[in-house]
Tab-separated table of N, CA and C in Angstrom:
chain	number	residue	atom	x	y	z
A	9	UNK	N	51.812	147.669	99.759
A	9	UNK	CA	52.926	146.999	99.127
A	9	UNK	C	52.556	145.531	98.889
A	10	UNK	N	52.796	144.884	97.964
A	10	UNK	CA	52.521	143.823	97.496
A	10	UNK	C	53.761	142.784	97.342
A	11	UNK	N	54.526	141.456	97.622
A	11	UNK	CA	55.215	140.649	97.498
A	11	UNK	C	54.584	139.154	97.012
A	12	UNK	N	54.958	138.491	95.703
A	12	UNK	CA	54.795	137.854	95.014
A	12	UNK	C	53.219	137.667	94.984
A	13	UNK	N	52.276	138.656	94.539
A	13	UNK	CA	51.081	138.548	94.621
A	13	UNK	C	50.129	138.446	95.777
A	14	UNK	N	51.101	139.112	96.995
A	14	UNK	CA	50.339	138.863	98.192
A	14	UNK	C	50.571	140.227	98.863
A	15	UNK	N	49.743	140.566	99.505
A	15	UNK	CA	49.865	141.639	100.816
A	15	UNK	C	50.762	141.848	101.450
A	16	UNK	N	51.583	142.797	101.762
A	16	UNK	CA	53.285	142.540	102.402
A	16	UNK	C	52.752	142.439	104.039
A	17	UNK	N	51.231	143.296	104.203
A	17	UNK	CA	50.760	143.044	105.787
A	17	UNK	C	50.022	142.155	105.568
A	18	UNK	N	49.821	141.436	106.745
A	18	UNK	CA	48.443	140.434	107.261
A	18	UNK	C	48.093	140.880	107.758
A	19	UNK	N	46.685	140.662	108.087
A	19	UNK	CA	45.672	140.990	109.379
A	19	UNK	C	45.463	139.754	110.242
A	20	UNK	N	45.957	139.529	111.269
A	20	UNK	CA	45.421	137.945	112.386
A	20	UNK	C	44.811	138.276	113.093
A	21	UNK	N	43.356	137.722	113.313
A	21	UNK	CA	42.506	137.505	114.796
A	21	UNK	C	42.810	137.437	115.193
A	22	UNK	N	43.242	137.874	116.668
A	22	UNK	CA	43.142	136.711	117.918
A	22	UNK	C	42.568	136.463	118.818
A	23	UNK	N	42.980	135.246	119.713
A	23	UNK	CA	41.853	134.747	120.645
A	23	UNK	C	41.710	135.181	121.318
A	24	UNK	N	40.497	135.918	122.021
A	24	UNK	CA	40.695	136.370	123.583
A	24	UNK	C	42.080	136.209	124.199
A	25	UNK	N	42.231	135.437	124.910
A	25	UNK	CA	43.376	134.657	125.416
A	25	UNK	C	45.046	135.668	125.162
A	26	UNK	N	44.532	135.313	124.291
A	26	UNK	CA	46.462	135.440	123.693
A	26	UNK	C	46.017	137.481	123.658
A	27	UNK	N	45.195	137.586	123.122
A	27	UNK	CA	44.779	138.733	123.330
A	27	UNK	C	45.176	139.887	123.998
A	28	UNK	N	44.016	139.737	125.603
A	28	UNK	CA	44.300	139.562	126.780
A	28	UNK	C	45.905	139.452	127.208
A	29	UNK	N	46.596	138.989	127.212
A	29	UNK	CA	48.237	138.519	127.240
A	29	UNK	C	48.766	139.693	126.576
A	30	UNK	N	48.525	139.634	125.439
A	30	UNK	CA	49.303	141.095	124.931
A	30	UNK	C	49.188	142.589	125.217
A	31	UNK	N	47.935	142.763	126.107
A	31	UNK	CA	47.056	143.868	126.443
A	31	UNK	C	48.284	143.786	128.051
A	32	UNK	N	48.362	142.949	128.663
A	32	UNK	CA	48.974	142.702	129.753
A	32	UNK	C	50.309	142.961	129.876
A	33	UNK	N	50.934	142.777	128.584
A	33	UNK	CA	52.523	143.064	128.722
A	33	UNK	C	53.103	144.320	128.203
A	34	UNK	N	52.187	145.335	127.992
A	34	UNK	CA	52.017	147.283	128.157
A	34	UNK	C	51.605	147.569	129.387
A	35	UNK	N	51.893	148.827	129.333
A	35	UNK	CA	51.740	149.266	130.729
A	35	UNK	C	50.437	150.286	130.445
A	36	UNK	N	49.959	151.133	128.974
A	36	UNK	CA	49.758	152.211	128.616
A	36	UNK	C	48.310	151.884	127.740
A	37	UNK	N	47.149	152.514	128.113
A	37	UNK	CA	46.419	151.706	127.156
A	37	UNK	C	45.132	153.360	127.137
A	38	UNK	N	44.317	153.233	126.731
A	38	UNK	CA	43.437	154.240	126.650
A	38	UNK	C	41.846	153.784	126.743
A	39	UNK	N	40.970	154.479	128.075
A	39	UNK	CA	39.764	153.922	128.206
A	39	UNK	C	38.908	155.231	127.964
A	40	UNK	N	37.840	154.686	127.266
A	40	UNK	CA	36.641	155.044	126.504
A	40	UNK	C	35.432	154.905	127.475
A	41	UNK	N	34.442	156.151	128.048
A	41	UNK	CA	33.755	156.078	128.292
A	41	UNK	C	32.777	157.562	127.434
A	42	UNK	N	31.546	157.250	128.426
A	42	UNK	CA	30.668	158.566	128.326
A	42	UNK	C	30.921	159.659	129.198
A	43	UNK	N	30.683	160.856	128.557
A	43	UNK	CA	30.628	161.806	129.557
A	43	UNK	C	29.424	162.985	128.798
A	44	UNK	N	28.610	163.091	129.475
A	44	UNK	CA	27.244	163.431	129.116
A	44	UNK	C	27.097	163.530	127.714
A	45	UNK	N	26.929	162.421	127.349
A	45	UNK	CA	26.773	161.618	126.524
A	45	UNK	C	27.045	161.386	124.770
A	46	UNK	N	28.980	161.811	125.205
A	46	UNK	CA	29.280	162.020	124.521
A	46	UNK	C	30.420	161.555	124.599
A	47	UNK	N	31.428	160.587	124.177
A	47	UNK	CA	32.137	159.105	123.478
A	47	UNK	C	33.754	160.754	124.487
A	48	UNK	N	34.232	159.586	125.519
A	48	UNK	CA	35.644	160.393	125.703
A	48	UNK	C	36.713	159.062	126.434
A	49	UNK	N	38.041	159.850	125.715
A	49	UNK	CA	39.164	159.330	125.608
A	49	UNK	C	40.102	159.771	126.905
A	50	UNK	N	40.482	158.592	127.689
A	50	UNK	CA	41.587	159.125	128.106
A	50	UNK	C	43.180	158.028	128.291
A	51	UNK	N	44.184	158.528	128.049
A	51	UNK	CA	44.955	157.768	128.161
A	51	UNK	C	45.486	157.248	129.860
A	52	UNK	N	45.563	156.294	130.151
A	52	UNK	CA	45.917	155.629	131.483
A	52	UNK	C	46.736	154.754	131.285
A	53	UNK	N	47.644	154.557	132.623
A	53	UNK	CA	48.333	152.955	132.713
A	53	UNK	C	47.512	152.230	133.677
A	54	UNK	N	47.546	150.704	133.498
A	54	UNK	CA	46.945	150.100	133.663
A	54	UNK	C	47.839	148.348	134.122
A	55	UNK	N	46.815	147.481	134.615
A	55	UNK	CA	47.495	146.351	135.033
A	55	UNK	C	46.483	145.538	134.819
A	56	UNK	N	46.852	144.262	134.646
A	56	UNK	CA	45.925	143.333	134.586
A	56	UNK	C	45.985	142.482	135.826
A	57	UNK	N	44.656	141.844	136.619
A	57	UNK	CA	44.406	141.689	137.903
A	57	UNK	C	43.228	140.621	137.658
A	58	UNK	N	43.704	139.172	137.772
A	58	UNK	CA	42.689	138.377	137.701
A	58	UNK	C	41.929	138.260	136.506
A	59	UNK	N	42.986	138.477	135.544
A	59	UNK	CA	41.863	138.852	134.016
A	59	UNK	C	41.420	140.173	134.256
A	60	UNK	N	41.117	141.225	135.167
A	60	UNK	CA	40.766	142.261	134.893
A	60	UNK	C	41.609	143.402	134.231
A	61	UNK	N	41.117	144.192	133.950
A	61	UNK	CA	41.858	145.454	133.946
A	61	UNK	C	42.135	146.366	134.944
A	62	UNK	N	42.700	147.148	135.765
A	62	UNK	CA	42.564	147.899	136.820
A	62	UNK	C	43.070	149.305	136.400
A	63	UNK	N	42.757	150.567	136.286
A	63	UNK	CA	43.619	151.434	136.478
A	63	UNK	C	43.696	152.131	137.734
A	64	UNK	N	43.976	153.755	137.952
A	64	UNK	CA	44.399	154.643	138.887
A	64	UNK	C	43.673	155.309	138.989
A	65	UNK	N	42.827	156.380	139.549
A	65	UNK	CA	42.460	157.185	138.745
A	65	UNK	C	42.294	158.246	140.600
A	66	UNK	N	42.013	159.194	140.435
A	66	UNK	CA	41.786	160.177	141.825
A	66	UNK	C	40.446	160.893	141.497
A	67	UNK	N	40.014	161.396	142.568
A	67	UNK	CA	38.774	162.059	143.123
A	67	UNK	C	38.124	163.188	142.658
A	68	UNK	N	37.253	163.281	141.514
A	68	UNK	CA	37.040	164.299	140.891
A	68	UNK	C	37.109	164.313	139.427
A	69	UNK	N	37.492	163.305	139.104
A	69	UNK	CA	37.972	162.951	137.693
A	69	UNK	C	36.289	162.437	137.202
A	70	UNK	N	36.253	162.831	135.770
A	70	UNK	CA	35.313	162.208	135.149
A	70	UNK	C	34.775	161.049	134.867
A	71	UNK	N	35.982	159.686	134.706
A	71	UNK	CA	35.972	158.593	135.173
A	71	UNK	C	35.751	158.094	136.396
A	72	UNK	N	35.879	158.781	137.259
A	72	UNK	CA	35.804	158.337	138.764
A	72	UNK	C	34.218	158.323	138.870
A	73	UNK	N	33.970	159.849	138.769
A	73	UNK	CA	32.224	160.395	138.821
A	73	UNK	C	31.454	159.446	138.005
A	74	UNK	N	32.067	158.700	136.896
A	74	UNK	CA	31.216	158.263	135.991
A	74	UNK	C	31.057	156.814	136.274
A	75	UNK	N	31.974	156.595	136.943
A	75	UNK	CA	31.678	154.759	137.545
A	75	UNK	C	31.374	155.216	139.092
A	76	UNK	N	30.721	156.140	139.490
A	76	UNK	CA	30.445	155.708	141.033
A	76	UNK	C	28.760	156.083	140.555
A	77	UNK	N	28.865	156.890	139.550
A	77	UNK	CA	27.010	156.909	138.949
A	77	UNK	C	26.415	155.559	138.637
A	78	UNK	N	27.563	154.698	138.124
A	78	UNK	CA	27.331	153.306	137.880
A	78	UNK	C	26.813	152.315	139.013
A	79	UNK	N	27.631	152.610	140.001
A	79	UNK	CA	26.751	151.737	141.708
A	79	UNK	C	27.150	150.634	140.776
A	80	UNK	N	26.548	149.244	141.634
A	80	UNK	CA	27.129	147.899	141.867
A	80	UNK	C	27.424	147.221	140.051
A	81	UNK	N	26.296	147.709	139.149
A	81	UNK	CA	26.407	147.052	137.986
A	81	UNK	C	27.418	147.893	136.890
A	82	UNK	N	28.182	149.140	137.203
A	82	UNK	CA	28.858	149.807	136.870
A	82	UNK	C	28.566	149.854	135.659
A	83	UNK	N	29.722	150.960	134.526
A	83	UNK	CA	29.269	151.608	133.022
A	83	UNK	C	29.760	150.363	132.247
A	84	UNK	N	29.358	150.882	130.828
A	84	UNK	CA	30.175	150.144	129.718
A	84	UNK	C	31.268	150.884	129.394
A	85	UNK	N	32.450	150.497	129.002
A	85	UNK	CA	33.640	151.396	128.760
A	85	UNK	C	34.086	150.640	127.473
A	86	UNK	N	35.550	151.282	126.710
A	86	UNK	CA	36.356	150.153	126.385
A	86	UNK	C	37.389	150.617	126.292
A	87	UNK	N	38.401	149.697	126.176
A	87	UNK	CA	39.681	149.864	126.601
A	87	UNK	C	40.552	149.026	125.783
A	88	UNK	N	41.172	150.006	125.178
A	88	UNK	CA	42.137	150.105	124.231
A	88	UNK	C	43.829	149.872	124.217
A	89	UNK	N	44.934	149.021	123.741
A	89	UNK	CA	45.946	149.162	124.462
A	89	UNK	C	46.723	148.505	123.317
A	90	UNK	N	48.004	148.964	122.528
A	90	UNK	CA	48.605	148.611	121.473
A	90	UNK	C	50.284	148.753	121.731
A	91	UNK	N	50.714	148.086	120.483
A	91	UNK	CA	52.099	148.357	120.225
A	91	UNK	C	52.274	148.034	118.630
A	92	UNK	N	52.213	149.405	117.836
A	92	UNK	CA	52.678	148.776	116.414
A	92	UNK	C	53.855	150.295	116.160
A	93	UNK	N	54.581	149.597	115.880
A	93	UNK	CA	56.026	150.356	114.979
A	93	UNK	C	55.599	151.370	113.757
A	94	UNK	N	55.933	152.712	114.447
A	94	UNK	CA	55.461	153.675	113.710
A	94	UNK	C	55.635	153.570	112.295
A	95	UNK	N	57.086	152.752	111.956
A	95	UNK	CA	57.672	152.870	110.975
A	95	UNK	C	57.812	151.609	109.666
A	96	UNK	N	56.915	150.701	110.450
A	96	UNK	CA	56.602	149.717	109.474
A	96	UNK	C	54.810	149.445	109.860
A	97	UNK	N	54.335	149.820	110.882
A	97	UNK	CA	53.141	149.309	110.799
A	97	UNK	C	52.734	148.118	111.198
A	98	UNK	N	54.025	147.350	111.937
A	98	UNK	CA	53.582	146.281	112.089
A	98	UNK	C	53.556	145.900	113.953
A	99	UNK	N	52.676	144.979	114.562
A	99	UNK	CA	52.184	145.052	115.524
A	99	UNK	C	50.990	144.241	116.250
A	100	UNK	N	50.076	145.104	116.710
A	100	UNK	CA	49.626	144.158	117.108
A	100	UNK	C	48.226	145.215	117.960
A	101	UNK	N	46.724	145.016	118.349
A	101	UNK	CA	46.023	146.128	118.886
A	101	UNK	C	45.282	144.966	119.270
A	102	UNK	N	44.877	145.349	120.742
A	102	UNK	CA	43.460	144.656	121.712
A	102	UNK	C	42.851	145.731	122.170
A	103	UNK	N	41.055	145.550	121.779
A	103	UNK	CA	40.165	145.990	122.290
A	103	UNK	C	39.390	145.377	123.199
A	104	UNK	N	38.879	145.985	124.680
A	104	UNK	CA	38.487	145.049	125.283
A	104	UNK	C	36.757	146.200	125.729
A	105	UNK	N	36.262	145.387	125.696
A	105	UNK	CA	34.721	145.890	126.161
A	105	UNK	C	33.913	145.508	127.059
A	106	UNK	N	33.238	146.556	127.943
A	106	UNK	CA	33.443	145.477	129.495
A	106	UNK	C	32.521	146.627	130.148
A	107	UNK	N	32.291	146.173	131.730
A	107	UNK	CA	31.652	146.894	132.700
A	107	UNK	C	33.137	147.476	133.568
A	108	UNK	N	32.747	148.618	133.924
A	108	UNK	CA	33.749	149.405	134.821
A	108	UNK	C	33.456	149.736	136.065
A	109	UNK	N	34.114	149.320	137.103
A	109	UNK	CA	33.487	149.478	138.882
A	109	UNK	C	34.614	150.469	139.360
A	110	UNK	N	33.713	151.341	140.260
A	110	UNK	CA	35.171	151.639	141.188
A	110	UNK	C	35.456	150.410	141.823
A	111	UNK	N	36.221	150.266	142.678
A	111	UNK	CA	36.746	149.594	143.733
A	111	UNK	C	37.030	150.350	145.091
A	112	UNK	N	35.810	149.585	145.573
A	112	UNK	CA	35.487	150.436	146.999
A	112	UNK	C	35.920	149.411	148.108
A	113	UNK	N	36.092	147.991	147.821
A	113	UNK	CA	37.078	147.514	148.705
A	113	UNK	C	38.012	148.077	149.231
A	114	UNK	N	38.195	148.124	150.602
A	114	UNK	CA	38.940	148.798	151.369
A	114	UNK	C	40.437	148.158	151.068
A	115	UNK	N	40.243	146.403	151.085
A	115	UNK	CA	41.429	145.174	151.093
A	115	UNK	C	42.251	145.645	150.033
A	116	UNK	N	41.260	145.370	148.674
A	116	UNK	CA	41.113	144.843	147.539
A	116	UNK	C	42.017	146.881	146.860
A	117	UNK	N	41.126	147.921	147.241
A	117	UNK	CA	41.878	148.958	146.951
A	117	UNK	C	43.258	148.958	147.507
A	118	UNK	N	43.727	148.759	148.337
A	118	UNK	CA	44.976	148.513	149.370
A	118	UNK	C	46.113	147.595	148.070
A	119	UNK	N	45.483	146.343	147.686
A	119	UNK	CA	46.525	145.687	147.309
A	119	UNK	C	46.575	146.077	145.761
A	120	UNK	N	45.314	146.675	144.721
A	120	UNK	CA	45.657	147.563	144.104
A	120	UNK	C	46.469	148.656	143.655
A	121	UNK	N	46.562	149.642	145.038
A	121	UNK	CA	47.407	150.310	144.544
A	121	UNK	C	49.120	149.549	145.030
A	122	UNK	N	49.479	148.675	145.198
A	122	UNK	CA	50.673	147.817	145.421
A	122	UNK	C	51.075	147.570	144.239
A	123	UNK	N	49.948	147.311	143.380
A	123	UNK	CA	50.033	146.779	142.077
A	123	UNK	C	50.515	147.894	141.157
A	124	UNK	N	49.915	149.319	141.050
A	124	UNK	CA	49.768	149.932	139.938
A	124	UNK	C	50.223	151.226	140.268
A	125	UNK	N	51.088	151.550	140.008
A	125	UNK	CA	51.509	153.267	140.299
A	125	UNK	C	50.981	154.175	139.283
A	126	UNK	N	50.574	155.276	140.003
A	126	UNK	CA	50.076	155.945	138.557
A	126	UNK	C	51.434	156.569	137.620
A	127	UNK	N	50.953	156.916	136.298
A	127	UNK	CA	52.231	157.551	135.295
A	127	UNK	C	52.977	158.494	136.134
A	128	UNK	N	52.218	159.512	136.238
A	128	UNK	CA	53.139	160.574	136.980
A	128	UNK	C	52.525	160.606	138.684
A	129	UNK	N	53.385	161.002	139.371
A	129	UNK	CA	52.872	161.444	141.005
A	129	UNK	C	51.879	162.177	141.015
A	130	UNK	N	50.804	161.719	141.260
A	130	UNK	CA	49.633	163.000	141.980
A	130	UNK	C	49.121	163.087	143.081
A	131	UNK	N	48.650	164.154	143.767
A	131	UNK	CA	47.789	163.829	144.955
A	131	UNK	C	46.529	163.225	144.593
A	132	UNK	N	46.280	162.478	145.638
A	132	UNK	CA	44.762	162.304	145.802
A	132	UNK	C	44.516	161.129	144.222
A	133	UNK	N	45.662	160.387	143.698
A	133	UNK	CA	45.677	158.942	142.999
A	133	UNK	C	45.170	157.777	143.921
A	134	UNK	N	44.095	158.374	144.908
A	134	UNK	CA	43.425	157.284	145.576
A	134	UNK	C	42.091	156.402	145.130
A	135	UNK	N	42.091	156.123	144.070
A	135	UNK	CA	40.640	155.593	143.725
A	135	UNK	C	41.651	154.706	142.782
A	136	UNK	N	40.487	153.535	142.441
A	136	UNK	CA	40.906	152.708	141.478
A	136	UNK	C	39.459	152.082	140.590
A	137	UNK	N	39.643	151.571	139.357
A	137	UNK	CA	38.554	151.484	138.704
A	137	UNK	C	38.826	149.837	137.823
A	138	UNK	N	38.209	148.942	137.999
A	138	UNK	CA	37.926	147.762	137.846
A	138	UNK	C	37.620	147.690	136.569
A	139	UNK	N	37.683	147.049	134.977
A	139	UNK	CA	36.968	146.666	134.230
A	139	UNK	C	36.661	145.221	133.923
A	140	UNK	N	36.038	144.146	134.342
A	140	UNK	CA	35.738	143.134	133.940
A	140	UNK	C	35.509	142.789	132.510
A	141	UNK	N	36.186	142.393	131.776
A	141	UNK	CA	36.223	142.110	130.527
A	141	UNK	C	34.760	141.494	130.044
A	142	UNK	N	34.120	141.578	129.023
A	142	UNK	CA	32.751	141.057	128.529
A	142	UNK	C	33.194	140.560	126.865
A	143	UNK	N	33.860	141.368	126.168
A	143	UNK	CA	34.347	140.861	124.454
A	143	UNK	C	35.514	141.794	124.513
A	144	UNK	N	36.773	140.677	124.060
A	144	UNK	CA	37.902	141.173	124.018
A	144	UNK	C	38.169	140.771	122.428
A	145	UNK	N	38.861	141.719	121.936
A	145	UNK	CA	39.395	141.298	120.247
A	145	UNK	C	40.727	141.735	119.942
A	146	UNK	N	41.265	141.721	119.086
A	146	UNK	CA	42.564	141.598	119.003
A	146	UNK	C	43.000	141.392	117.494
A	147	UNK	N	43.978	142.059	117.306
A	147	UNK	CA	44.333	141.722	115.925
A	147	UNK	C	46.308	141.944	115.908
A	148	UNK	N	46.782	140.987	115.023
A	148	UNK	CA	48.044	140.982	114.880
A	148	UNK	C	48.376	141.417	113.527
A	149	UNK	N	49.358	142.570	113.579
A	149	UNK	CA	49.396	142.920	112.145
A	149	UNK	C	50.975	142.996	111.486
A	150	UNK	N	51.318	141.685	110.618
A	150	UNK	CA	52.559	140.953	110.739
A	150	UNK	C	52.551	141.034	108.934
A	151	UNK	N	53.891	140.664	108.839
A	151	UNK	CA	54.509	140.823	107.508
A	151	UNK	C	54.957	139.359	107.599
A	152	UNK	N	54.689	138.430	108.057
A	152	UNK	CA	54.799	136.601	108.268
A	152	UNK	C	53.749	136.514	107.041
A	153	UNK	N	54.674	135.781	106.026
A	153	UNK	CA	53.829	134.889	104.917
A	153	UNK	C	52.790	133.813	105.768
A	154	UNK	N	51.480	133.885	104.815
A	154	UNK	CA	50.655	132.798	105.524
A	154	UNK	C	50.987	131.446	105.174
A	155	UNK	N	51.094	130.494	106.207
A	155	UNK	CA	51.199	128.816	105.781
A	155	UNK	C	51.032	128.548	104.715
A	156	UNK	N	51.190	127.604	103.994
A	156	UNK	CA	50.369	127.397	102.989
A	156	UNK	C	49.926	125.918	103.145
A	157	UNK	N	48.495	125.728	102.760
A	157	UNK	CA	47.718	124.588	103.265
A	157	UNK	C	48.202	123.978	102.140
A	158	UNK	N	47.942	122.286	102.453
A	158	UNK	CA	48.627	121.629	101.450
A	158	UNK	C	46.945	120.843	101.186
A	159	UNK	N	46.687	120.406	99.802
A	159	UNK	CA	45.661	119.705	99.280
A	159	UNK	C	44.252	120.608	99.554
A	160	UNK	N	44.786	121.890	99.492
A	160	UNK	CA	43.181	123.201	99.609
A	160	UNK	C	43.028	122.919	97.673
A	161	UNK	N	41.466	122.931	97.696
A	161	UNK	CA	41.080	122.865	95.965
A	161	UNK	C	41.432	121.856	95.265
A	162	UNK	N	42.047	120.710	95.643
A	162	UNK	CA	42.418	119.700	94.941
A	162	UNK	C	41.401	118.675	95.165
């Protein structure tokens, strides 16, 4: 759709930062790893913890197996987490790309799960999985006319 010669959507960068922030105020996001060696999806809730990401995850799970193969320098993952309105499209998506640890802190698992309940009740939601952020991106996707610069081309 087009309005007075312009795009009725924008596309906005954003900064890490503000990014990050918006990734933080969902609960619901979806992390991307390998599983013999082949690109898999799963949806999780999640919290943000020191700039990290943290989710839930229990004993036996493919994610679990796949960051304890990782040991101290853990996998590459990424992690995905949005809110745009089915019905206009407009919104907002952060991708974040990063190393993934379990969390084998005994403390550190303890005050984790304080933090993060999993979606539904399960047994054995005893593990938790760390992602340290490495490149976070972000895009805002808004129907806001752009500024208009004053003295551009003159």
């Amino acid at each position: 759709m087009i309005r007075n010669g312009e795009p009725a959507h924008r596309r906005i960068d954003l900064d890490p930062v503000k990014a990050l922030r918006l990734l933080g105020s969902v609960s619901l996001g979806r992390i991307v790893f390998t599983r013999q060696a082949l690109p898999t999806v799963r949806p999780v809730n999640h919290v943000l913890d020191g700039g990290d990401i943290v989710i839930r995850t229990h004993e036996g799970t493919a994610l679990t197996t796949r960051t304890r193969q990782g040991g101290d320098t853990g996998v590459v993952v990424a992690y995905e987490a949005d809110a745009i309105d089915p019905d206009t499209h407009l919104g907002w998506s952060v991708v974040v790309t990063g190393y993934a640890r379990l969390v084998t802190d005994a403390t550190d698992l303890a005050r984790v799960r304080t933090l993060l309940a999993p979606c539904e009740p399960q047994e054995g939601m005893d593990h938790a999985v760390r992602i340290r952020p490495s490149l976070v991106t972000g895009v805002l996707l808004t129907d806001t006319p752009p500024v208009p610069t004053r003295g551009r081309g003159r």
